[in-house]
Coordinates of C-alpha atoms and ligand atoms in Angstrom, one line a residue:
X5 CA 0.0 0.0 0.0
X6 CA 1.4 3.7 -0.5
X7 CA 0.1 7.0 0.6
X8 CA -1.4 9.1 -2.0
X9 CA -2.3 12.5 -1.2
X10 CA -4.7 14.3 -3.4
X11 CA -5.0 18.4 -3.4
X12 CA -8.7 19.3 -3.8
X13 CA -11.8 17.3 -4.0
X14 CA -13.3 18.8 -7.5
X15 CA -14.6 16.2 -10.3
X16 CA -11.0 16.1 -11.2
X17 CA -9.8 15.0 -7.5
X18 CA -12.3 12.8 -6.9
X19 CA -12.5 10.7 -10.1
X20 CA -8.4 10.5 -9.6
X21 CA -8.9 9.4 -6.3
X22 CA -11.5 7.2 -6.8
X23 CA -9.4 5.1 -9.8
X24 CA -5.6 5.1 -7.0
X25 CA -8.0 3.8 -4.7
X26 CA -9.3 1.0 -6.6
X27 CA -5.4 0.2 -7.9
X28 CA -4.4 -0.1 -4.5
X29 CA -2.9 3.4 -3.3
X30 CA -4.2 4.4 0.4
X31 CA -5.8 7.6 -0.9
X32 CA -6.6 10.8 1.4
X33 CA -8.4 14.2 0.0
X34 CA -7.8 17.0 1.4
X35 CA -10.5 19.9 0.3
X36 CA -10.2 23.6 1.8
X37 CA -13.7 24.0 1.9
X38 CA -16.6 23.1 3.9
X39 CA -17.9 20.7 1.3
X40 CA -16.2 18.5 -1.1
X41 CA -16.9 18.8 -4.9
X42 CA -15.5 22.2 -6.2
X43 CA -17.6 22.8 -9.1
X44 CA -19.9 20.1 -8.7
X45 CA -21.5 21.7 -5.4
X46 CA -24.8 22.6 -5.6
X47 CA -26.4 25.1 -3.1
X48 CA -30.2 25.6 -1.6
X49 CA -32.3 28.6 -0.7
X50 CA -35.4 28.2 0.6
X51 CA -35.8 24.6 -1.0
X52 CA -34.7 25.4 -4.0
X53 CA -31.1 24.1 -5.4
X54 CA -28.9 25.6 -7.7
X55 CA -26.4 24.6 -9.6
X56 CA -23.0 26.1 -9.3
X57 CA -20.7 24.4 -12.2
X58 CA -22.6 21.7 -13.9
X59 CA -25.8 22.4 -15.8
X60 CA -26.0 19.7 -18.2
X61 CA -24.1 16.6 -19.6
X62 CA -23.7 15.0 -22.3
X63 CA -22.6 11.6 -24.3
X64 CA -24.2 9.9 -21.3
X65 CA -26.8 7.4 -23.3
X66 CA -25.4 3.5 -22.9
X67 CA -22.3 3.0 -24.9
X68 CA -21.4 6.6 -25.4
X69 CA -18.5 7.8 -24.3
X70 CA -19.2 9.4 -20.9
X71 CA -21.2 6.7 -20.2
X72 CA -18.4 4.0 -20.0
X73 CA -16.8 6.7 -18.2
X74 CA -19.7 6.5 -15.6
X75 CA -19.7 2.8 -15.3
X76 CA -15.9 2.4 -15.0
X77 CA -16.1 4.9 -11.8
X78 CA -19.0 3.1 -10.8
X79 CA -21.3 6.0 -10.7
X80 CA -23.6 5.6 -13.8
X81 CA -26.5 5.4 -11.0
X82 CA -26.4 9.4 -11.5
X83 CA -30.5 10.1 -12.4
X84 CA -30.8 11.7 -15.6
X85 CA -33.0 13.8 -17.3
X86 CA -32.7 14.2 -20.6
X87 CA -33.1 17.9 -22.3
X88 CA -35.1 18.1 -25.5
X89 CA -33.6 16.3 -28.2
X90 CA -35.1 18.3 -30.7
X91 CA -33.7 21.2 -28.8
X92 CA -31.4 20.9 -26.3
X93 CA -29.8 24.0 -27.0
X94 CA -31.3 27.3 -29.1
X95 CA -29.3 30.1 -30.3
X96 CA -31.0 33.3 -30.5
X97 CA -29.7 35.9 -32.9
X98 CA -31.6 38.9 -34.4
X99 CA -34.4 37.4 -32.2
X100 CA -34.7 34.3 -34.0
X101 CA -33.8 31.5 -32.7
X102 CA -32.0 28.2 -34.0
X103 CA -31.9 24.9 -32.4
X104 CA -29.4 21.9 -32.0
X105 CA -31.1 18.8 -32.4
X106 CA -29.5 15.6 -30.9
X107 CA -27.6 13.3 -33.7
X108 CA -26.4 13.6 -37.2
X109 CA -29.1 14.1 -39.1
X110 CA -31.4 15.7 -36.8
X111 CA -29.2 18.5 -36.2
X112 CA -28.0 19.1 -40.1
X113 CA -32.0 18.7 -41.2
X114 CA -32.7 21.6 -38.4
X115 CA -30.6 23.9 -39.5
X116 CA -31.1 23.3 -42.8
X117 CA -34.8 24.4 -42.3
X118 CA -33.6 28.1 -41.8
X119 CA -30.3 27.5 -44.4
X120 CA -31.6 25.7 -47.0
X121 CA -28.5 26.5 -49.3
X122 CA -26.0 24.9 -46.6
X123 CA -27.3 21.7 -46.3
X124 CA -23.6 20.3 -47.6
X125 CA -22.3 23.0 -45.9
X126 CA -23.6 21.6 -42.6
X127 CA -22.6 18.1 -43.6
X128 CA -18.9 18.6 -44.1
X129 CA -19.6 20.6 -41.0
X130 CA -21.0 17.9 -38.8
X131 CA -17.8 15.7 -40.7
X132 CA -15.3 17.9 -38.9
X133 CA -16.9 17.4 -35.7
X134 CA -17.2 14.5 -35.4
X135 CA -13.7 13.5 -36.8
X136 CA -12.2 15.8 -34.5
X137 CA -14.1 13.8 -31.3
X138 CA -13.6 10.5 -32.5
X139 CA -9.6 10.9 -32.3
X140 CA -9.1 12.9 -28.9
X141 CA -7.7 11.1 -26.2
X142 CA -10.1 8.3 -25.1
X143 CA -10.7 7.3 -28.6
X144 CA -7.1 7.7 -29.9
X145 CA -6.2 4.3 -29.0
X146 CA -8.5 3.2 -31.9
X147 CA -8.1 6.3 -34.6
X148 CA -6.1 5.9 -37.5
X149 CA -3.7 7.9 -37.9
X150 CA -5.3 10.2 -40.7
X151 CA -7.8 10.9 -38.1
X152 CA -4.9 11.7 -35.6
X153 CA -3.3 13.6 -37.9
X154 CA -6.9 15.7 -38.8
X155 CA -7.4 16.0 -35.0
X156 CA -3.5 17.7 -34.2
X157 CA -4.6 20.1 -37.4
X158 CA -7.5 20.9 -35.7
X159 CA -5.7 22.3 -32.7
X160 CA -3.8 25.1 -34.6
X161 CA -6.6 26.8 -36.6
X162 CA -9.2 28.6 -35.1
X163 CA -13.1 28.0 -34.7
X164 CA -14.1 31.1 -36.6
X165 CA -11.5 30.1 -40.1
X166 CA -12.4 26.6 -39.7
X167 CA -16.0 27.5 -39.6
X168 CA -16.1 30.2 -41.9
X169 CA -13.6 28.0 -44.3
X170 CA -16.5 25.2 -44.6
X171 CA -19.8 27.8 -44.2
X172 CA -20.1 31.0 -46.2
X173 CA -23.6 32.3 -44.9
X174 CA -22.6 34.8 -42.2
X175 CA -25.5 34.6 -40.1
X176 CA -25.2 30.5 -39.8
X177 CA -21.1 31.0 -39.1
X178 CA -22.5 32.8 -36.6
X179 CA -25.2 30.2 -35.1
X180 CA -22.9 27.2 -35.6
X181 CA -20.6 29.0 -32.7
X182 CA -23.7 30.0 -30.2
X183 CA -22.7 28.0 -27.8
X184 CA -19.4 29.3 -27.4
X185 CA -19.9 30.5 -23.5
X186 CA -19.7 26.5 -22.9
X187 CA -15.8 26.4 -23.4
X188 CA -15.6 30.8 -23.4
X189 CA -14.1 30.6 -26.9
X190 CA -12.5 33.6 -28.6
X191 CA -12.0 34.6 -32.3
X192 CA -8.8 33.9 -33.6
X193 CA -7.6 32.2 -30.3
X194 CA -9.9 29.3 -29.7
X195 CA -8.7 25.9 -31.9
X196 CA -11.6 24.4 -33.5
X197 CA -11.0 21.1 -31.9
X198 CA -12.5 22.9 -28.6
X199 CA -15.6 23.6 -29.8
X200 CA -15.5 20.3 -31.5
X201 CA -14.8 18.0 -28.5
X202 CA -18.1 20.3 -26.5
X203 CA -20.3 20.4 -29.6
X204 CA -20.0 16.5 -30.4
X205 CA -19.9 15.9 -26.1
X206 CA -23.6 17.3 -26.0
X207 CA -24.8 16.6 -29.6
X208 CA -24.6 13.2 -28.9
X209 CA -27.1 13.3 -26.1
X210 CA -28.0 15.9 -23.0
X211 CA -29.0 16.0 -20.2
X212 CA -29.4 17.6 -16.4
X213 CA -28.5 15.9 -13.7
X214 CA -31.6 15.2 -11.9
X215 CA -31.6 16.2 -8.1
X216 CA -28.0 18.0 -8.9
X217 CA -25.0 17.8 -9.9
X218 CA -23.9 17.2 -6.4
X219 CA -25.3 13.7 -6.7
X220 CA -21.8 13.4 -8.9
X221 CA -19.7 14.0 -5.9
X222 CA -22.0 11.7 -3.5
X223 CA -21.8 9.0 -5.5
X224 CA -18.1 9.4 -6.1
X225 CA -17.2 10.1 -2.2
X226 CA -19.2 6.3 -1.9
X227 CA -16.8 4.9 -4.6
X228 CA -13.7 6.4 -3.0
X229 CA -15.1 5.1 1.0
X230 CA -15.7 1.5 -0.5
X231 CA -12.1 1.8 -1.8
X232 CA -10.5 2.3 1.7
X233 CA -9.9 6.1 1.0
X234 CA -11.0 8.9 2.5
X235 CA -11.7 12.9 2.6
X236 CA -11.2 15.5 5.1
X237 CA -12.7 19.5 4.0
X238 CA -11.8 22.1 5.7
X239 CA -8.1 21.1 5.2
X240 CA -6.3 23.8 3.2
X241 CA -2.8 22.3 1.7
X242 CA -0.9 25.0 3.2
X243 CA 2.9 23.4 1.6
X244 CA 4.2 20.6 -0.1
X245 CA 7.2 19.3 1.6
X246 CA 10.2 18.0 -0.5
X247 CA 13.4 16.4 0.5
X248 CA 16.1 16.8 -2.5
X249 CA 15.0 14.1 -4.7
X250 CA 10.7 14.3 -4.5
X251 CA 7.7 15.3 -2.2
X252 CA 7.3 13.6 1.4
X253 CA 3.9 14.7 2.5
X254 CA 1.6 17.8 2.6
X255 CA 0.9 20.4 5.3
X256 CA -2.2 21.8 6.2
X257 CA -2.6 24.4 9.3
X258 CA -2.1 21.7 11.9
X259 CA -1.2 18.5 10.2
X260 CA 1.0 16.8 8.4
X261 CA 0.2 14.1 6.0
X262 CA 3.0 12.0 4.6
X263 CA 2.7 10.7 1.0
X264 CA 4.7 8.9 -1.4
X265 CA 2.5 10.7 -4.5
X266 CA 0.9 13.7 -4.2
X267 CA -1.4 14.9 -6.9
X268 CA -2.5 18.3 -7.2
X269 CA -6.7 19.0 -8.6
X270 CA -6.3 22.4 -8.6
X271 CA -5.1 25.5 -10.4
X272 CA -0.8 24.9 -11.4
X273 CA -0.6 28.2 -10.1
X274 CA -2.2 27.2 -6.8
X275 CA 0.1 24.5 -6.9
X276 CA 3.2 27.1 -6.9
X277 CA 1.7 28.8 -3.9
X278 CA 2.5 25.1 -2.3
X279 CA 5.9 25.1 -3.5
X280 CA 7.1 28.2 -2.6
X281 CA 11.2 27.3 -2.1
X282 CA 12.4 24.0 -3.3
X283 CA 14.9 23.8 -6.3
X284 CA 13.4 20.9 -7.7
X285 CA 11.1 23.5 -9.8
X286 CA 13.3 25.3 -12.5
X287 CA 12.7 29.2 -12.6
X288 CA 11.7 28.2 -16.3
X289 CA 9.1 26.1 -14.9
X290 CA 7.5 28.9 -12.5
X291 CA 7.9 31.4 -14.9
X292 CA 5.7 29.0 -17.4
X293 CA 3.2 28.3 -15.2
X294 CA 3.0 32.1 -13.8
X295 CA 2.6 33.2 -17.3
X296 CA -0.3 30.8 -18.3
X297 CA -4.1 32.7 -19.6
X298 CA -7.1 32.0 -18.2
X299 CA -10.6 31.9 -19.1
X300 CA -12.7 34.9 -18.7
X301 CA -14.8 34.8 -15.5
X302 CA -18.5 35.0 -15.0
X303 CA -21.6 36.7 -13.1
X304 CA -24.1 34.3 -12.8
X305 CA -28.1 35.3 -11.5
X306 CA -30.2 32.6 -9.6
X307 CA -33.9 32.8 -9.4
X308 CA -35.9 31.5 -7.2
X309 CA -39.4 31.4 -9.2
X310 CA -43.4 31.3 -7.7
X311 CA -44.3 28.2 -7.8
X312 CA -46.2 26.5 -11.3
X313 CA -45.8 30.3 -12.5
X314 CA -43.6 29.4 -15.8
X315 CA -43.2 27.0 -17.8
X316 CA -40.4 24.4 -18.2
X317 CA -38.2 25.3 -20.8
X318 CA -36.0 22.3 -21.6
X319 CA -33.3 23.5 -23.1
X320 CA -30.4 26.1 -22.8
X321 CA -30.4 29.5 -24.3
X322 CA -27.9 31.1 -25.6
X323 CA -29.0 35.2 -26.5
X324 CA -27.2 37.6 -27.9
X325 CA -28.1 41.0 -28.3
X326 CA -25.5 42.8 -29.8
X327 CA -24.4 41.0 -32.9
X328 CA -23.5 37.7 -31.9
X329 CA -21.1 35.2 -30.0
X330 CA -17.9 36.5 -31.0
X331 CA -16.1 39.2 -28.3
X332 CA -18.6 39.4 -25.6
X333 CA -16.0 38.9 -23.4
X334 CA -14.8 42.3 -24.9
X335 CA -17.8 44.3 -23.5
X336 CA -17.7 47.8 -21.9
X337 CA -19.4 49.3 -19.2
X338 CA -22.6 50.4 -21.7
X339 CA -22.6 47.6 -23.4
X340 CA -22.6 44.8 -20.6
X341 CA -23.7 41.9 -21.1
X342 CA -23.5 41.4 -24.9
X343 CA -24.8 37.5 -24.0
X344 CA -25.9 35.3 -21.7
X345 CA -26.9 31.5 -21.0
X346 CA -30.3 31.0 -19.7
X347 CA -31.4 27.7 -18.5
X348 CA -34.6 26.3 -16.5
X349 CA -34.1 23.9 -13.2
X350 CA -37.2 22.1 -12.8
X351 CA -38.7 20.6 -9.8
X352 CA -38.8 16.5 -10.2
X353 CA -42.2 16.2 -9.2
X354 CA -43.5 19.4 -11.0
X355 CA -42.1 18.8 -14.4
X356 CA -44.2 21.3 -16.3
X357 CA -43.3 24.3 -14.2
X358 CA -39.6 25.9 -13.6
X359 CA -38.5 26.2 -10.6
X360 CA -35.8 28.1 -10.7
X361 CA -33.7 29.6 -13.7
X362 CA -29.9 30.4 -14.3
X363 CA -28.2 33.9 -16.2
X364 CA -24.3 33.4 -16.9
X365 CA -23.1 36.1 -18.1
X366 CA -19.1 36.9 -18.8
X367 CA -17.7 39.6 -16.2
X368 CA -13.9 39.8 -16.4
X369 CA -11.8 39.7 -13.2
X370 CA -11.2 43.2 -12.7
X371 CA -14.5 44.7 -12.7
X372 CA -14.6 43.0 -8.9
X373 CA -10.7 43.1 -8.1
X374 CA -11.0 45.8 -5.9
X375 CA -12.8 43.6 -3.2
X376 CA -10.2 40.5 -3.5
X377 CA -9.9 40.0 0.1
X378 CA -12.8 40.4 1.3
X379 CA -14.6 37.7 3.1
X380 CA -17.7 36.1 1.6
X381 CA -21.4 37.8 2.5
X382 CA -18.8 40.7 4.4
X383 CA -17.8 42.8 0.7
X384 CA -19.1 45.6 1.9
X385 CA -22.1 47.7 0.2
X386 CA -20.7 48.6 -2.7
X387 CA -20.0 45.2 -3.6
X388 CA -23.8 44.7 -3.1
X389 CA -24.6 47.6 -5.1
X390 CA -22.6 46.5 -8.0
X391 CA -23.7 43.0 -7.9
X392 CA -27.8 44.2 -8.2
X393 CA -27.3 46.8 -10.6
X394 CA -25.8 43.8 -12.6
X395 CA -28.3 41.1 -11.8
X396 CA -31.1 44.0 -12.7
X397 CA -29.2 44.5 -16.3
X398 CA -29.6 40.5 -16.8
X399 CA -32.8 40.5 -15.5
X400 CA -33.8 43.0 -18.1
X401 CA -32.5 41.4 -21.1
X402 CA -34.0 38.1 -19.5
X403 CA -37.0 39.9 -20.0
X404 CA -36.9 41.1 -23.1
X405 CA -35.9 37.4 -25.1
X406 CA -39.0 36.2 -22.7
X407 CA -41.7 38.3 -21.7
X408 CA -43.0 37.3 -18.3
X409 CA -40.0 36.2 -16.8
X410 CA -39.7 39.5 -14.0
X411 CA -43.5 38.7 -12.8
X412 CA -42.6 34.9 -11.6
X413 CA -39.5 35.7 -9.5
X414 CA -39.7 35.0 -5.7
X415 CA -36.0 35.8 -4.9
X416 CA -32.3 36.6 -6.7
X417 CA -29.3 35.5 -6.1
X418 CA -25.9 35.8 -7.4
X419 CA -22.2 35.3 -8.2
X420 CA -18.9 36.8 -9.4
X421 CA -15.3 35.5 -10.2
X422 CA -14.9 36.2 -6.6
X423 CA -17.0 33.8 -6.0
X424 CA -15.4 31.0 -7.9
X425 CA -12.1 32.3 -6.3
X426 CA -13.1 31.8 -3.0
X427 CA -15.1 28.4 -3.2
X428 CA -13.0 26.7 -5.2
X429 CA -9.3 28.5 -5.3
X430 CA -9.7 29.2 -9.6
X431 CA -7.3 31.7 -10.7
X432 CA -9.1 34.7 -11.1
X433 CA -12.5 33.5 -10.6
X434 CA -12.4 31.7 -14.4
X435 CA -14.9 29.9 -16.1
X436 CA -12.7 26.9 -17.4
X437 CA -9.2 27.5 -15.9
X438 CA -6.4 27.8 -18.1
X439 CA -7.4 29.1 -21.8
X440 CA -6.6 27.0 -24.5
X441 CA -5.0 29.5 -27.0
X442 CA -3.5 28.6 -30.5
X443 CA -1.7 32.0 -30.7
X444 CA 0.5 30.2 -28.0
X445 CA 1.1 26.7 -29.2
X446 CA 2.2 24.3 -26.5
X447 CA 3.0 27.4 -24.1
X448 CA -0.2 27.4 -22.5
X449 CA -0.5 23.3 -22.6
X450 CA -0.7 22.1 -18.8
X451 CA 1.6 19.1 -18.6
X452 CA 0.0 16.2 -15.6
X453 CA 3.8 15.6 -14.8
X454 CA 5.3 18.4 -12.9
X455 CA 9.2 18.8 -12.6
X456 CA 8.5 16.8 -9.2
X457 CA 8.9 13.5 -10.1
X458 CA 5.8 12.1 -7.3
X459 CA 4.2 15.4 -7.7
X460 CA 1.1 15.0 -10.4
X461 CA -1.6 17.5 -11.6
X462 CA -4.8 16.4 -12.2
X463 CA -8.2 18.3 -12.6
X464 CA -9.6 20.6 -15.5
X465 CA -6.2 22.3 -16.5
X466 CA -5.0 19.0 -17.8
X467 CA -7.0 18.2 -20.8
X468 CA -9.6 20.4 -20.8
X469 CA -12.5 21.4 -18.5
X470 CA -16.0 20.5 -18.6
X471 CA -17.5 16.5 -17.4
X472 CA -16.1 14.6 -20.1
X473 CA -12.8 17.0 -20.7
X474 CA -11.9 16.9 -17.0
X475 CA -12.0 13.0 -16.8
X476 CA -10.1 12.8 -19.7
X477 CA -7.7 14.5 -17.7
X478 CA -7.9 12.2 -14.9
X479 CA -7.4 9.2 -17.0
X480 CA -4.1 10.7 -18.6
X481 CA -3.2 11.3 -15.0
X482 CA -4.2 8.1 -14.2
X483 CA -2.6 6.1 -16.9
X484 CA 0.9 7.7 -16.3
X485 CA 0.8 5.4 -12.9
X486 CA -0.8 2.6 -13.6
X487 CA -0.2 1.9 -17.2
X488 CA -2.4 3.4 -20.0
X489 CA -3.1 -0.4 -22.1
X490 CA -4.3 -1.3 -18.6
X491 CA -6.5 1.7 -18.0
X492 CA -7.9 1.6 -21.1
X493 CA -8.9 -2.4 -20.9
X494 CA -10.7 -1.8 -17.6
X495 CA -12.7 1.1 -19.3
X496 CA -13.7 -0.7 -22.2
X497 CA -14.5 -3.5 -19.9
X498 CA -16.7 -1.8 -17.9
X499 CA -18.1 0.1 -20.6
X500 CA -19.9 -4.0 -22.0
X501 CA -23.3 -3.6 -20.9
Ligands
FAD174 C1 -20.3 28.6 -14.0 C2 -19.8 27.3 -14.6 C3 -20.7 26.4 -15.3 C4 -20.2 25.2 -15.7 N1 -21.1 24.4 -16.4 C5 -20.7 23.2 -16.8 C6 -21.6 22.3 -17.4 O1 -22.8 22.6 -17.5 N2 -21.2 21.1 -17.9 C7 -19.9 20.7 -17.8 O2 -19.5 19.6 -18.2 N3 -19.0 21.5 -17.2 C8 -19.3 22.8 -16.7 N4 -18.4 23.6 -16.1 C9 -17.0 23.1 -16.0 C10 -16.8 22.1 -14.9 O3 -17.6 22.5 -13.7 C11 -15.3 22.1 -14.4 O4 -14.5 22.0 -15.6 C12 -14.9 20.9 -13.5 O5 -15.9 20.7 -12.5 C13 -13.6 21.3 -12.8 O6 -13.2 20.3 -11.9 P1 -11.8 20.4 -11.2 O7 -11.8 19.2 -10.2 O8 -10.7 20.5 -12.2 O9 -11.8 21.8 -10.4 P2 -12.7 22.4 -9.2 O10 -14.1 21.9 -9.3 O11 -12.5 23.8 -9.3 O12 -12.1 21.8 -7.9 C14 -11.0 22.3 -7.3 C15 -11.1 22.0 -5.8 O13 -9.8 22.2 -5.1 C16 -10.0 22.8 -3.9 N5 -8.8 23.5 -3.5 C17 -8.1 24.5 -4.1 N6 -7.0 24.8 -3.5 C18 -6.9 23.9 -2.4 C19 -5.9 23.7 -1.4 N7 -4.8 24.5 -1.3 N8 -6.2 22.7 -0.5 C20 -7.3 22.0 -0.5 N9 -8.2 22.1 -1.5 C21 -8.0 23.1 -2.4 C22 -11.2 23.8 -4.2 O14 -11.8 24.2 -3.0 C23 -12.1 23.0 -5.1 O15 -13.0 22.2 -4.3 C24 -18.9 24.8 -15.5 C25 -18.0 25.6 -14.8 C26 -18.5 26.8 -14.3 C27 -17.5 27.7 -13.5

């Protein structure tokens, strides 16, 4: 047996945890905050729950990919409910709107509706896609190597020349990339096998995690308990200790926890902050990571509706009222918010009616820097002043895409990046963690092995965020220890219904 520990209890630390456990390693998680999950928290207010970073999943029918992903942690128990295949997301642009339909055909036929001249367009489209997905990283043990080749293309030209390259009607380019806030691409920046990986992810099937996506983190804390390990929040890795070869343990405020592996789910940065001194990290190395971009952060609005008031829309939203997807990150002060993702939360046994809705909206960093410090519900009143002028903009354009909306709401909530900072340590409250931008080739690619050689990263920065992108991550994590062919075999195993 050998002592693994593992920095952060997010989707990322868990599923890694969950997998050492099951190969043999005494795992412990060690979670700063009051409750384990990061992003997969959810959070009530007056019997209602909200989601705070999963909405909806995808690839999740039998035999698709996130679904052998599921059984091989042993939680493909997780309740789903599936959004409208017809429609499981709608862009809305010059206030019409477009749907995605789930599959092939449904979603080329769809658009085709409204672009009649594009139908091949959509095809070679949909081709791209889906090549793309079928040779990243849990397939690529089966893709030949033209489709490896396609996919490494792929990652050095940009969503808006690779769409633009295949679709000439301007106002379709612009639809095909609605749902851009999913991975928070931007123009010239983003490689088209992002959006490739999330479109295919959700076209394949979507859904919402019924009763939350903290069910994911239950159900993997079981999995990690019947495995021997264990989890402890409100322990803060405080340092890494190191002797001249590797790590030896981790320190929190009043413990120390010896390990012979250490793996770190959270930000590389964050991971610095543990390793303040040692010479085992190059300058280079620090410097590298220091200098990595992150995602553009968010303001989300949370409300709490009357009861059977509105109906349950099952889909996601994407609106935009000033142009379209591209550079909303880019807004000003008059301008704010250019977009924003609106999505329904039903009530299990109320189907027909919403409970509760969701606004995410991009707000960068430094419109709330000047309260980084502060203490959570303690920002002071002008913190509170900017956060409701804010929801009330949202509100407002909530509004005006669907009329109706203001009269059902019972309460409002909401969040900044200072939020996401403080719950679950993301650099700059971002979305998705470290950006994936082509305009920097490999210089903002997150390697798992640090310079350290028992000291792993794990978690959304390896990879890529999002379900299926962060347990990517853990499998290449993973696979380093215990031996990819091996990995790979139990996941296909498991994945034989
Ligand atoms: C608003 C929003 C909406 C999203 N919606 C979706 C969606 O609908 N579908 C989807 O697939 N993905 C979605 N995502 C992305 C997805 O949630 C993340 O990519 C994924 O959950 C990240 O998991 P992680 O383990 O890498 O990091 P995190 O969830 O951030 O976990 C990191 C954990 O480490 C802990 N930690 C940090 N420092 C320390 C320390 N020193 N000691 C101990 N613990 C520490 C933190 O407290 C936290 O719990 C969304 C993200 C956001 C922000």
């Amino acid at each position: 047996m050998k002592r693994c520990v593992v920095i952060g209890s997010g989707l990322g630390g868990l599923s890694t945890a969950v997998v050492l456990a099951r190969h043999g390693w005494t795992v412990t998680v060690l979670e700063q905050g009051t409750q384990a999950g990061g992003c997969l928290q959810s959070f009530v207010r007056k019997g209602t729950k909200f989601e705070t970073g999963m909405h909806f999943i995808g690839s999740a029918d039998p035999g698709q990919t996130l679904h052998r992903l599921l059984r091989f942690l042993g939680i493909d128990g997780l309740p789903l409910s599936r959004l409208d295949p017809t429609a499981y997301d709608v862009v809305r642009l010059e206030g019409e709107d477009f749907a995605f339909a789930n599959g092939r055909e449904a979603f080329v036929e769809t658009l085709a509706c409204s672009f009649p001249h594009e139908r091949d367009g959509l095809h070679r489209y949909f081709d791209g896609v889906e090549q793309v997905a079928a040779a990243s990283s849990l397939h690529s043990l089966n893709a030949s190597p033209s489709a490896l080749a396609r996919s490494m293309e792929m990652q050095t030209r940009s969503v808006n020349e690779v769409v633009a390259s295949i679709i000439a009607d301007p106002l379709l380019q612009r639809v095909l990339v609605g749902n851009l806030p999913l991975y928070a691409g931007r123009r010239d920046r983003t490689p088209f096998a992002t959006h490739a990986f999330i479109t295919d992810f959700y076209n394949k099937s979507a859904f919402r995690i019924a009763g939350g996506s903290d069910r994911i983190c239950a159900l993997l804390l079981e999995q990690l308990q019947q495995q021997g390990g264990r989890i402890l929040t409100r322990s803060r890795a405080e340092r890494i200790t190191c002797n001249d070869h590797q790590a030896t343990g981790v320190t929190t405020a009043d413990h120390f926890y010896p390990a012979d592996l250490v793996v770190a789910a959270i930000h590389p940065r964050r991971l610095l902050d543990l390793l303040p001194d040692t010479p085992l990290l190059r300058p280079a190395y620090r410097r590298r990571i220091n200098a990595l971009p992150e995602t553009v952060g968010s303001f989300t609005v949370y409300l709490r509706f009357h009861p059977d008031r509105l109906p349950y829309l099952n889909r996601n939203y994407y609106v935009y009222d000033h142009g379209g997807p591209w550079d909303c990150e880019a807004y000003t002060d008059a301008d704010w918010p250019r977009g924003f993702l609106y999505l329904h939360l039903c009530h299990e046994a109320n189907p027909q009616y919403a409970q509760a809705a969701e606004i995410i909206s991009y707000l960068r960093f430094d419109d709330v820097a000047r309260w980084q410090g502060t203490h959570i519900g303690r920002r002071g009143p002008d913190y509170e002043a900017f956060k409701d002028a804010h929801a009330e903009r949202l509100i407002a354009a909530v509004e005006r895409a669907f009329p109706g909306t203001r009269a059902a709401i019972a309460d409002i909530y909401t969040s900044s990046p200072l939020t996401y900072l403080d719950y679950t340590g993301t650099e700059r409250g971002s979305l998705y963690g470290v950006e994936k931008d082509l305009t920097l080739g490999a210089a903002c690619h997150v390697q798992h092995r640090t310079r350290i050689p028992n000291v792993l990263l794990t978690g959304q920065n390896v990879n890529s965020h999002g379900m299926l992108g962060t347990l990517v991550g853990t499998m290449v994590t993973c696979s380093d220890l215990i031996g990819t062919e091996r990995l790979y075999a139990e996941i296909r195993d498991a994945g034989h219904e």
